[in-house]
Short mmCIF file of C-alpha atoms and ligand atoms in Angstrom, two decimals:
data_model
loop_
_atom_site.label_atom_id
_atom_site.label_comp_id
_atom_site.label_asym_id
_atom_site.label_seq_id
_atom_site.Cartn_x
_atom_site.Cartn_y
_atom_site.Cartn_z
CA UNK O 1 18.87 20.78 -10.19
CA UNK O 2 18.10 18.25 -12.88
CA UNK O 3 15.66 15.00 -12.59
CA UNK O 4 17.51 12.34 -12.07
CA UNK O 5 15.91 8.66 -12.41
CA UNK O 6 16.76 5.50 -11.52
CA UNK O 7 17.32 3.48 -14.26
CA UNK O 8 17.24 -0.34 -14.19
CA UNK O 9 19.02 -1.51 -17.01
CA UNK O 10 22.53 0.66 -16.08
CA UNK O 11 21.82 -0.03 -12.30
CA UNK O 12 22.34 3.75 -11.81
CA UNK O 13 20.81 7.34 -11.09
CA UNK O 14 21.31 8.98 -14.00
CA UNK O 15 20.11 12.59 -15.26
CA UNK O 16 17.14 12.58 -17.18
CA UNK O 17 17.67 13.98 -20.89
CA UNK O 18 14.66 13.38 -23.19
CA UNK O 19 15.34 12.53 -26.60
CA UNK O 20 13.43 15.64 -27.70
CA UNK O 21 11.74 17.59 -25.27
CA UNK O 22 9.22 19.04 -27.32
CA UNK O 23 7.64 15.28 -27.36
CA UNK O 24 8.66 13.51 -23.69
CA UNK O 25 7.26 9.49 -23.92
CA UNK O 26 6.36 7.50 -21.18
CA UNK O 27 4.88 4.08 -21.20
CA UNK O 28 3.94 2.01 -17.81
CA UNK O 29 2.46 -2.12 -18.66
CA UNK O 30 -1.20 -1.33 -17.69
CA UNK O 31 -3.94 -3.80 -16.58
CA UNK O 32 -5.73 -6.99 -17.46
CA UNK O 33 -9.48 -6.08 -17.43
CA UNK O 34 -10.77 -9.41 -15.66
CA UNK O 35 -11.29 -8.22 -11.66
CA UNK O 36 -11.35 -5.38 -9.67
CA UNK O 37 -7.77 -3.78 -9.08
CA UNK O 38 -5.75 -4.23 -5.91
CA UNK O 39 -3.93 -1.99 -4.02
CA UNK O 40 -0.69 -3.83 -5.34
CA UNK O 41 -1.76 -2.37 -8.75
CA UNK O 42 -2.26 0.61 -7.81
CA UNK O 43 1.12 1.78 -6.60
CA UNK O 44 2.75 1.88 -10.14
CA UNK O 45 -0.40 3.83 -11.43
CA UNK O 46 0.23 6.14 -8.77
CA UNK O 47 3.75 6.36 -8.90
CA UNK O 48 3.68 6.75 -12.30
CA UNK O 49 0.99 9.78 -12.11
CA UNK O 50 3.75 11.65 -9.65
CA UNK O 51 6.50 11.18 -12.77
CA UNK O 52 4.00 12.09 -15.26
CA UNK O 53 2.54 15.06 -13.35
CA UNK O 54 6.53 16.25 -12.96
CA UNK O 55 7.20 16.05 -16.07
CA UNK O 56 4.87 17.97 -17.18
CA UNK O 57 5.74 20.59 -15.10
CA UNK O 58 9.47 20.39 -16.51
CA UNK O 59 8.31 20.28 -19.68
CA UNK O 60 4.96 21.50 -20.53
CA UNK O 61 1.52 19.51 -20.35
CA UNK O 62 1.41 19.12 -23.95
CA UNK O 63 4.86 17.92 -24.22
CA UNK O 64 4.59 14.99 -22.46
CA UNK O 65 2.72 11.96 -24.33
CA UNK O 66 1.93 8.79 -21.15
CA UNK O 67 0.72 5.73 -22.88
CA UNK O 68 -0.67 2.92 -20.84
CA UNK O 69 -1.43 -0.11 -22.45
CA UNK O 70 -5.45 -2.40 -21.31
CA UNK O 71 -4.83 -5.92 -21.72
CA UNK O 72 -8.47 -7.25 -22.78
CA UNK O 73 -7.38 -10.55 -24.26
CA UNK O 74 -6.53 -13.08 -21.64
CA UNK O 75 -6.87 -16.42 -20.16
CA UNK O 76 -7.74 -14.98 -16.91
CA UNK O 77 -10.86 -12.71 -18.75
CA UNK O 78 -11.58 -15.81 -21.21
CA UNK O 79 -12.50 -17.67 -17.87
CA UNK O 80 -14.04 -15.27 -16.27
CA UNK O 81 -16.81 -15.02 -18.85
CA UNK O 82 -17.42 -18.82 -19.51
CA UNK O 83 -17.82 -18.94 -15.42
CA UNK O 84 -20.62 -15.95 -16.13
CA UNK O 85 -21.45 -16.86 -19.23
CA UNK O 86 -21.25 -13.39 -20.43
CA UNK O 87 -19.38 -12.39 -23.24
CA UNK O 88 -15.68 -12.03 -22.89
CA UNK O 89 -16.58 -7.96 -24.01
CA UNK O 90 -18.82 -7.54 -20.65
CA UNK O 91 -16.15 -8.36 -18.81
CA UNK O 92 -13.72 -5.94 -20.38
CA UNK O 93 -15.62 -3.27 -20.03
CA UNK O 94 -17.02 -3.58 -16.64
CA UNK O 95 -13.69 -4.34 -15.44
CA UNK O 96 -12.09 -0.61 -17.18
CA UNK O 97 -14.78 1.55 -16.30
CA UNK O 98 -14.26 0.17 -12.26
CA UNK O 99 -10.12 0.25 -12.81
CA UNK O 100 -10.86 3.79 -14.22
CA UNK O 101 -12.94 4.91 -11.37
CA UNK O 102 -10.63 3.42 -8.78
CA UNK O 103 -7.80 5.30 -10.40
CA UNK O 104 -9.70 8.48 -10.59
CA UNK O 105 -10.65 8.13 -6.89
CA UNK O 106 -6.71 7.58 -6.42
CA UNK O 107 -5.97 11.08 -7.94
CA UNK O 108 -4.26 9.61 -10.70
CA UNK O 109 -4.33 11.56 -14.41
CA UNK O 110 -5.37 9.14 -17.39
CA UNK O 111 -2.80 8.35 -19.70
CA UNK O 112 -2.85 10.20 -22.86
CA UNK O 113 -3.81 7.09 -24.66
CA UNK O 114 -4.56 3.96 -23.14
CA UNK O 115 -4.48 1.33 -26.35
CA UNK O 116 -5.91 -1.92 -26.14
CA UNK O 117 -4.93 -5.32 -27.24
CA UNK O 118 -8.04 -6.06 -29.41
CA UNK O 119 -7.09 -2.73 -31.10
CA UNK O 120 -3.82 -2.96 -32.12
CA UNK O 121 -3.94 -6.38 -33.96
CA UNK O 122 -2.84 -5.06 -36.71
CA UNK O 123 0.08 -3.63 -35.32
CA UNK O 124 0.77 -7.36 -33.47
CA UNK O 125 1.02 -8.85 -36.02
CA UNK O 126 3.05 -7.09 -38.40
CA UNK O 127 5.62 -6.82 -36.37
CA UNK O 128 5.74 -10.55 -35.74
CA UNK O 129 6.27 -10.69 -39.20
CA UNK O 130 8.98 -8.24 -39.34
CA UNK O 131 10.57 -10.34 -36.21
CA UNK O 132 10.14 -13.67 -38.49
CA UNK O 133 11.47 -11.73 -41.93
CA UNK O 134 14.45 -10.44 -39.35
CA UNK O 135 15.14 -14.54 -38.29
CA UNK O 136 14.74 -13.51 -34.56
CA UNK O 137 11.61 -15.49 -34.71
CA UNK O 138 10.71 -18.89 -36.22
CA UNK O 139 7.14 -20.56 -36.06
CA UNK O 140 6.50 -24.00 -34.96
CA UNK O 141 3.43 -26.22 -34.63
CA UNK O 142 0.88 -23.28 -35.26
CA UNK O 143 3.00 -20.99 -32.85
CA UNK O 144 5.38 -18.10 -33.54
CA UNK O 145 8.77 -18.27 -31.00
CA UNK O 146 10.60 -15.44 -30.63
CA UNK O 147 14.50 -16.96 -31.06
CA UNK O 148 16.35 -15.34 -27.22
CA UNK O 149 19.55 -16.51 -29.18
CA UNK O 150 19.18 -14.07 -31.72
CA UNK O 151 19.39 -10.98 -29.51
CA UNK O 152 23.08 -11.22 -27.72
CA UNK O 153 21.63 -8.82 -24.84
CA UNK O 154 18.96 -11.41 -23.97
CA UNK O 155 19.00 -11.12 -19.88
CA UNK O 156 21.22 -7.94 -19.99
CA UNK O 157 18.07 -5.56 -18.36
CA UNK O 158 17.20 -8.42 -15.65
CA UNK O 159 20.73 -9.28 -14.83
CA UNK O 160 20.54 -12.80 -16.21
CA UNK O 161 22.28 -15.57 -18.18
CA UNK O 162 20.92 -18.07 -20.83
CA UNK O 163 22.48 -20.88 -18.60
CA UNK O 164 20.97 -19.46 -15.28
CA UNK O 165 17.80 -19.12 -17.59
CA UNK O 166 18.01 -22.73 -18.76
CA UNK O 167 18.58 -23.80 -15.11
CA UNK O 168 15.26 -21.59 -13.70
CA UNK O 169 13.06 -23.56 -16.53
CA UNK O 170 10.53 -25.87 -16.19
CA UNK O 171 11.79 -28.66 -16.99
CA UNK O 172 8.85 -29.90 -19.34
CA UNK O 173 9.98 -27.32 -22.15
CA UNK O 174 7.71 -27.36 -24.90
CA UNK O 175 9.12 -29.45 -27.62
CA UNK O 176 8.66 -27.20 -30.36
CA UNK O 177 11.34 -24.34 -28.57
CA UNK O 178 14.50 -24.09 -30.13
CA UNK O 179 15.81 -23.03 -26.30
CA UNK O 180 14.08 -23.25 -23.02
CA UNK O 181 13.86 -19.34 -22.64
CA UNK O 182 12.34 -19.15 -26.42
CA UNK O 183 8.86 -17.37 -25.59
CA UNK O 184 5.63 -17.38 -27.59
CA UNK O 185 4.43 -14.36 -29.89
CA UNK O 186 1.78 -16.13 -31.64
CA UNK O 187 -0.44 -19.35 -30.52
CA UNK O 188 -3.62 -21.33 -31.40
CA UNK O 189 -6.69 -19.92 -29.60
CA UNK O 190 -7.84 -23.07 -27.86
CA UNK O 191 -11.80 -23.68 -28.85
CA UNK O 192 -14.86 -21.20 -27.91
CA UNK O 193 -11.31 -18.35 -27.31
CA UNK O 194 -11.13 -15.33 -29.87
CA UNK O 195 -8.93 -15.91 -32.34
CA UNK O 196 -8.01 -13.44 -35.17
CA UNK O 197 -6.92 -14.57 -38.66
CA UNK O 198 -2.91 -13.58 -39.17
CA UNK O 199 -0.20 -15.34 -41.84
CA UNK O 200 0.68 -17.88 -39.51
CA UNK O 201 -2.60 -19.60 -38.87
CA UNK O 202 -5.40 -18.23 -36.64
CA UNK O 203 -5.17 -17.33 -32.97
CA UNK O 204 -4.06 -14.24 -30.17
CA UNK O 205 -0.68 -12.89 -29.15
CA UNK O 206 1.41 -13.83 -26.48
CA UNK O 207 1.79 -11.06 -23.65
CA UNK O 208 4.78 -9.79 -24.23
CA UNK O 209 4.26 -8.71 -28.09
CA UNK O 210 1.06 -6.40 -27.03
CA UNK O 211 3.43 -3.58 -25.46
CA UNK O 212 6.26 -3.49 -27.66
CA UNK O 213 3.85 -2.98 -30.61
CA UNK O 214 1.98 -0.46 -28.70
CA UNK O 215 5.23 0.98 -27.67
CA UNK O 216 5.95 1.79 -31.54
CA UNK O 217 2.28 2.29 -32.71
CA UNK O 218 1.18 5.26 -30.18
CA UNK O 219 5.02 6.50 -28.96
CA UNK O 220 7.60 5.59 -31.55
CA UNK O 221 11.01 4.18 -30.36
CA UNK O 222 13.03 4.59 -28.92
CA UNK O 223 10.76 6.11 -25.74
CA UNK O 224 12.34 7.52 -22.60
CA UNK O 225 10.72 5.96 -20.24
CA UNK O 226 9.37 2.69 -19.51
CA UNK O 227 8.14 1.90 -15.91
CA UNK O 228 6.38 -0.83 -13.92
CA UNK O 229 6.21 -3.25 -10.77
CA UNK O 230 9.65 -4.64 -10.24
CA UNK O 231 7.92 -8.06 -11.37
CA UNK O 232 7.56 -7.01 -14.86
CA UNK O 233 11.64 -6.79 -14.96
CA UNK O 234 11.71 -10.88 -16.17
CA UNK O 235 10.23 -12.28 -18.13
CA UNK O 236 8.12 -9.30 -19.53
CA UNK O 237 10.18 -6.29 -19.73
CA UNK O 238 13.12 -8.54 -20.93
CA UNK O 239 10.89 -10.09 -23.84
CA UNK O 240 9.53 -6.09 -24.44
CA UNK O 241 13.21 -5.10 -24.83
CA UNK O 242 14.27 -8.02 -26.99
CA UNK O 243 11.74 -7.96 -29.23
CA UNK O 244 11.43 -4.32 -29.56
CA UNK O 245 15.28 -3.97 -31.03
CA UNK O 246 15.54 -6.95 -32.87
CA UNK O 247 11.87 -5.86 -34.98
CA UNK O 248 13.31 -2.30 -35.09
CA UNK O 249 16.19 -3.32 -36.67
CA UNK O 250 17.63 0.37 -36.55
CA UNK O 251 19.56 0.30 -33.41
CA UNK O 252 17.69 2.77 -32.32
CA UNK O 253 17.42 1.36 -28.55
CA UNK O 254 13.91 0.44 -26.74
CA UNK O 255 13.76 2.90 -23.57
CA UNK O 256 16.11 5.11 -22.57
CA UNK O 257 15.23 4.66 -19.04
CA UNK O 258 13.35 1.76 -17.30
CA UNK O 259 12.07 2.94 -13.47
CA UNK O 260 10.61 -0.06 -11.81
CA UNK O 261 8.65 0.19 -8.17
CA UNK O 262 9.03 -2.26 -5.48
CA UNK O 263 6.61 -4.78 -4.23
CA UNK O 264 3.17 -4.03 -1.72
CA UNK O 265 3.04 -6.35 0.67
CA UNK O 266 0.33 -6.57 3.23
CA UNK O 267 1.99 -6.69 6.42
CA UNK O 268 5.06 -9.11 6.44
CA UNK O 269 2.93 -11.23 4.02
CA UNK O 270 2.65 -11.31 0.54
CA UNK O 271 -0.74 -10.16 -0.98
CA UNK O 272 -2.49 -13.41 -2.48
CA UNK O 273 -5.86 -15.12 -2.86
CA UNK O 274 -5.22 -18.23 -0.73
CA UNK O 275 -3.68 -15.64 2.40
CA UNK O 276 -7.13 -14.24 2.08
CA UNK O 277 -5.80 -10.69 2.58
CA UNK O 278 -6.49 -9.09 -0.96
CA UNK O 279 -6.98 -5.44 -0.48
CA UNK O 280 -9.35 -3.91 -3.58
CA UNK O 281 -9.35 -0.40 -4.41
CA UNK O 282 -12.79 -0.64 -4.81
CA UNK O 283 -13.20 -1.74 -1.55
CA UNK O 284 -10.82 1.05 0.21
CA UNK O 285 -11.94 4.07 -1.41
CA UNK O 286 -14.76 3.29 0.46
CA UNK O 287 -13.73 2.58 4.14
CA UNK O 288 -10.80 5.75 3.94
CA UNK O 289 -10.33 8.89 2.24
CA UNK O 290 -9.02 8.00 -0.82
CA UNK O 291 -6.51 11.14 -0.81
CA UNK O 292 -4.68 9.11 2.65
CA UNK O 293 -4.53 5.90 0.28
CA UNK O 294 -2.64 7.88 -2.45
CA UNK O 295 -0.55 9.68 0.70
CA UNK O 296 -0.23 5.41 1.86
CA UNK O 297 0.85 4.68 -1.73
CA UNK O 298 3.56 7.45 -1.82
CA UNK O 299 4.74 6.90 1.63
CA UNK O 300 7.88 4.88 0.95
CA UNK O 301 10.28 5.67 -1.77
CA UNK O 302 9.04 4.03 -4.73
CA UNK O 303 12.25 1.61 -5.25
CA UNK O 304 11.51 0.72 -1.60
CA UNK O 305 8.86 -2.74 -0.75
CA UNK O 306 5.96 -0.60 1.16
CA UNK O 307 3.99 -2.89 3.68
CA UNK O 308 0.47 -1.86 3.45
CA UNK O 309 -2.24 -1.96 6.85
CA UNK O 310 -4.47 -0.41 8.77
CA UNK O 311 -1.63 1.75 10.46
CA UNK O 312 -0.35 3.18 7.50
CA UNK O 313 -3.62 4.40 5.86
CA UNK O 314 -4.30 5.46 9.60
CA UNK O 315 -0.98 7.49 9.83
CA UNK O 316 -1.37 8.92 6.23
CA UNK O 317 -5.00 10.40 7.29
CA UNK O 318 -3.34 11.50 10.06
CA UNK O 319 -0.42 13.23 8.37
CA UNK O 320 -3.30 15.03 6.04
CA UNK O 321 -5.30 16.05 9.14
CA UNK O 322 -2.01 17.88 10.19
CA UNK O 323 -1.81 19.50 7.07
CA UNK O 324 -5.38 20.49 6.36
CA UNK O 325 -5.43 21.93 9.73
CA UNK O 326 -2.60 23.86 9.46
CA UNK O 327 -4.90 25.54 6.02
CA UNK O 328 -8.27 25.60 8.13
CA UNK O 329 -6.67 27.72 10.94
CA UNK O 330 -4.91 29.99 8.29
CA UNK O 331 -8.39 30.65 5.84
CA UNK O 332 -8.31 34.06 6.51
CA UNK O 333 -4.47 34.52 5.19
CA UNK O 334 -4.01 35.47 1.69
CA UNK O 335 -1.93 33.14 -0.37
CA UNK O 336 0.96 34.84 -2.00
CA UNK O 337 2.64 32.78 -4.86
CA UNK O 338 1.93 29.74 -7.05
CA UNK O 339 4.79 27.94 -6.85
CA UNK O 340 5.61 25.16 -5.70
CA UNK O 341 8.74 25.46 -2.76
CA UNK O 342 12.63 24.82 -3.89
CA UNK O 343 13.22 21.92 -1.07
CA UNK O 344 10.17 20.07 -2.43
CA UNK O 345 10.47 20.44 -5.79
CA UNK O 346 14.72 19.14 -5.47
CA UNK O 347 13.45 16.14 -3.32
CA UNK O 348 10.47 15.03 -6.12
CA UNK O 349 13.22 15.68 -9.15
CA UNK O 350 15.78 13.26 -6.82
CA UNK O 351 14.29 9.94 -8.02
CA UNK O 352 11.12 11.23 -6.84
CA UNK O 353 11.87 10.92 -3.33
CA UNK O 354 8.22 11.06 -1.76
CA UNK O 355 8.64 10.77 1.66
CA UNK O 356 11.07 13.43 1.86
CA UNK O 357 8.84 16.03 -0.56
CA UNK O 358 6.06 14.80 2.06
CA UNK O 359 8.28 16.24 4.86
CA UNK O 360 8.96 18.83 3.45
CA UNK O 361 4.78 19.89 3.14
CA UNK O 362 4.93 19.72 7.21
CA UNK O 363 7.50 22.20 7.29
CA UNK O 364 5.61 24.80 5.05
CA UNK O 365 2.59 23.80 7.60
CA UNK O 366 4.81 24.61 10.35
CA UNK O 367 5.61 28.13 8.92
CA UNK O 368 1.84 28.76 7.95
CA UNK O 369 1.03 28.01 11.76
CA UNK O 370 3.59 30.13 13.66
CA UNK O 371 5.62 32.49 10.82
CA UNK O 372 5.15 36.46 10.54
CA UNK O 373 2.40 37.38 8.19
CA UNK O 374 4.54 38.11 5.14
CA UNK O 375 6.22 34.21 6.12
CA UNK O 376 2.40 32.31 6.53
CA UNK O 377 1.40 33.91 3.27
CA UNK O 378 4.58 32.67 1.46
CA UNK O 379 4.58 29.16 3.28
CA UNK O 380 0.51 28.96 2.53
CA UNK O 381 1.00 29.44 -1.28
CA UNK O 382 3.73 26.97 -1.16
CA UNK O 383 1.96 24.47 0.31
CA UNK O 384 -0.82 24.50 -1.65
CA UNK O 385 1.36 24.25 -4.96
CA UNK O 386 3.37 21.52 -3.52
CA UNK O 387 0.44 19.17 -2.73
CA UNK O 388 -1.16 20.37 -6.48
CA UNK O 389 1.71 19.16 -7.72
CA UNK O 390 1.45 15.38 -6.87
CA UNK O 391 -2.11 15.56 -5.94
CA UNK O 392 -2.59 16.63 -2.28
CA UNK O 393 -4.39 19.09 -0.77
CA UNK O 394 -6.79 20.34 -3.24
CA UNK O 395 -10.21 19.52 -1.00
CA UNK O 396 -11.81 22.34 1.63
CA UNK O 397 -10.19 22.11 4.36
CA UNK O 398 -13.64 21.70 6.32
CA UNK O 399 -14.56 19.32 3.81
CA UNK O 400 -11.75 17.36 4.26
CA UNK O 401 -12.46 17.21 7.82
CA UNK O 402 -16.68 16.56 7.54
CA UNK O 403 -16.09 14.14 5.14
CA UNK O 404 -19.05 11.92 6.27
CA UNK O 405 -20.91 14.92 8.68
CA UNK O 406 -24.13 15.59 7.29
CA UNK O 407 -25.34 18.99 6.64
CA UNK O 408 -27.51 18.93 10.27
CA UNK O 409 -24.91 17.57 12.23
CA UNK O 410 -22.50 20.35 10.65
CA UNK O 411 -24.42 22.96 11.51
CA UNK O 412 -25.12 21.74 15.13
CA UNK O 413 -21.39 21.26 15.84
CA UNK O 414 -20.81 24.62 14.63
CA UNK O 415 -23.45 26.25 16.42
CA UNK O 416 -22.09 24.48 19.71
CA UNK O 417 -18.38 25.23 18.80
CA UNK O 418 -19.62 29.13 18.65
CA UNK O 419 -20.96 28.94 22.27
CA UNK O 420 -18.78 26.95 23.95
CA UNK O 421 -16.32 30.08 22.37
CA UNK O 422 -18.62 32.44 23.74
CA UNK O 423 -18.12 30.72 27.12
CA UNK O 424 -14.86 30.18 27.55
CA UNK O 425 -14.52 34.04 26.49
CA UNK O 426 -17.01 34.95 29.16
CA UNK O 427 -14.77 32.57 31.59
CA UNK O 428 -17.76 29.83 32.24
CA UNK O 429 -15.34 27.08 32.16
CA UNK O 430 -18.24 24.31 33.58
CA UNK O 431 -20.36 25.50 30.53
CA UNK O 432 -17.13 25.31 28.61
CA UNK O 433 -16.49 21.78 29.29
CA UNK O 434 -20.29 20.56 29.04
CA UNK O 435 -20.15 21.67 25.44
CA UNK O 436 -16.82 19.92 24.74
CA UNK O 437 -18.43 16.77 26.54
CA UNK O 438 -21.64 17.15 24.33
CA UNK O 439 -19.41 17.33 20.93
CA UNK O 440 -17.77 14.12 22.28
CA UNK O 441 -20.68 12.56 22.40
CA UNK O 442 -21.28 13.46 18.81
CA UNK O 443 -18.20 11.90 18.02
CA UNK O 444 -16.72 15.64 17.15
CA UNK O 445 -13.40 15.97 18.33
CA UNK O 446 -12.25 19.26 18.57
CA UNK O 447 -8.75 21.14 17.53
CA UNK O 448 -8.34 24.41 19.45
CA UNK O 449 -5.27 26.53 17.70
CA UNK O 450 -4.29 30.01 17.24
CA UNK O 451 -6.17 31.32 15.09
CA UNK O 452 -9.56 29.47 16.53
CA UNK O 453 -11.20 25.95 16.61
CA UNK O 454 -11.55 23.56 14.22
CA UNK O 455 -13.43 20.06 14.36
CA UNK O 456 -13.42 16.52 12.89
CA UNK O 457 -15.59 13.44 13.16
CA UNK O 458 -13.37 10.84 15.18
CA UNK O 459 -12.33 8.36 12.88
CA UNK O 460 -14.85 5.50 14.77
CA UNK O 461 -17.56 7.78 13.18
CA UNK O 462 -16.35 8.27 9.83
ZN1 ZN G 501 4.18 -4.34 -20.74
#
């Protein structure tokens, strides 16, 4: 069975055929490096990793090249250092290290090169002036316009018409665009911003300009794939597209395929500052295992809006317990195969259909539990190649289930677990049950199954 993506821009599943398979290219719009990331942000990184980690099993890991671009020049960063009074670099950095942390607590691979705006300047800007050269741009009042009537497919990948696009803008249009939807590659830095010297007066890029010329610099076009939020689709991934082509000026195309993940919302709401109900990764990595948020994340299909809450991380720690259980009562069966099972592998390369490769893990737990040996040693080595393969299951078992037990309180548990076995084999029931009330007391709840008893801190404890 071949991958087959969504792709926005046909409005169809299509197969997936790289344009050389020897050198697969990927690029996702990255962050802005002026706050800690939220769990909104997090879904396309983790998405993403599931599409990048598949491909490189279809291809080879050194055949697939992920790019994934930081965005360290920015109003939002600018004001976050005058309110500090730090420079604009301390925020940059503080803010990458924590968004690399948090993604690395998600289970999600780095990019293989993650380029930043302040280093590709030089890129920026020369192909602004290839955009100019090609008349697709003009400048005006010390900024550079890119012209939207100079690319007839302007509004083609969002579904959109110049007039609809005249109608949606604000209606105090900046007097120096040739048409409303004109949008700004070049602009004054405003004073005390960074500004970098360039042939049409000094200032910073617009947005837009920073991906496309990262696009070319560190992937070449056109790439196969470009993802993001569904968000991104207008303005930004229209603008990308536009300006890509027209500075090309080969034909060549932009991306082959464009995947785009629906929204997070928290709840029925929308995630915003003024609900209040902001969810940081920083902040959740902490309270829950981070391997249920990434289970959370993956969830719903990733075209699909997934409403994020308590219940759903709850469920997805659940839906792990299940799983790691199903390993801890089968430690003593020898795994036989690497590889990852045929059902889950079709349902990851249909559009990367998560919640059905997820179902299909609880089946291979369901044969490890109850098959004939040769069956639990074929389902066990599925399993675990499965999960590998988006990022699952790769903790101890028993660690998975002490995370937060303390080496004491492990040992005491186990110790009591080992008599309260010994008594229930001897048949003293009443000293049976005073050992399962004494583990309750610790908190300890405990998972009797076939093959033995297993034990987890209740989640009030953890
Ligand atoms: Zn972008």
């Amino acid at each position: 069975m071949p991958l087959r993506l969504h792709d926005t821009l046909t409005r169809a599943k299509r197969d997936f055929v790289p344009a050389d398979p020897a050198r697969v290219t990927m690029y996702v719009c990255g962050p802005t490096v002026y706050n800690y990331a939220h769990i909104g942000n997090a879904r396309p990184v983790v998405v993403f990793d599931v599409l990048f980690r598949l491909l490189r099993r279809l291809y080879g890991e050194g055949h697939v090249i992920y790019a994934a671009n930081v965005t360290d020049v920015d109003d939002k960063i600018n004001r976050k250092a005058a309110e500090e009074g730090v420079p604009i670099g301390a925020i940059t950095e503080r803010y990458l290290a924590a968004y690399h942390a948090d993604m690395a607590s998600l289970g999600a691979l780095r990019p293989t090169f993650e380029p930043r705006a302040t280093q590709t300047m030089a890129a920026i800007i020369a192909m602004i002036e290839r955009l100019v050269r090609a008349d697709a741009a003009y400048a005006a009042q010390g900024h550079v316009l890119f012209d939207t009537q100079a690319y007839p497919d302007y509004g083609r990948l969002s579904g959109r018409s110049l007039d609809e696009m005249i109608a949606g803008a604000r209606v105090d249009v900046a007097p120096y665009k040739r048409h409303p939807a004109d949008f700004v590659l070049w602009k004054p830095s405003k004073s005390g911003e960074p500004e970098w010297e360039s042939p049409f007066g000094p200032g910073r890029p617009g947005w837009h300009i920073e991906c496309s010329a990262m696009i070319e610099e560190t992937l070449g076009l056109p790439i196969d794939i470009h993802g993001g939020g569904n968000d991104l689709i207008f303005p930004h991934h229209e603008n990308e597209m536009a300006q890509g082509v027209c500075a090309d000026g080969h034909g060549r195309g932009y991306a082959n395929y464009w995947l785009h993940n629906g929204f997070l919302n928290m709840g029925a709401e929308k995630m915003s500052k003024s609900l209040g109900n902001v969810a940081l990764v920083h902040d959740l990595v902490r309270a829950a295992p981070p391997e249920a948020l990434r289970w959370a994340l993956l969830s719903s299909h990733y075209r699909q809006p997934l409403a994020w809450s308590d219940a759903v991380i709850a469920q997805s720690k659940a839906a792990l317990d299940t799983l790691y259980g199903a390993l801890l009562r089968a430690r003593e069966v020898e795994v036989e195969g690497e590889e990852p099972s045929a059902p889950f592998l079709d349902a990851l390369l249909d559009d990367l259909n998560t919640p059905k490769a997820n179902a299909e893990l609880f089946a291979l737990a369901g044969r490890l539990e109850t098959g004939s040996p040769g069956e639990r040693a074929r389902a066990k080595g599925e399993l675990l190649a499965s999960g590998a393969l988006i990022g699952f299951l790769g903790a101890e078992p028993q660690a998975w289930f002490q995370g937060g037990a303390d080496a004491d309180l492990t040992a005491r548990v186990e110790a009591l677990i080992a008599e309260r076995a010994a008594a229930r084999a001897a048949k003293d029931w009443a000293r049976a049950d005073a050992i399962r009330a004494e583990l309750t007391g610790l908190d300890v709840e405990v998972m009797d199954g076939a093959a033995g008893a297993t034990w987890k801190l209740k989640a009030s404890a953890a």
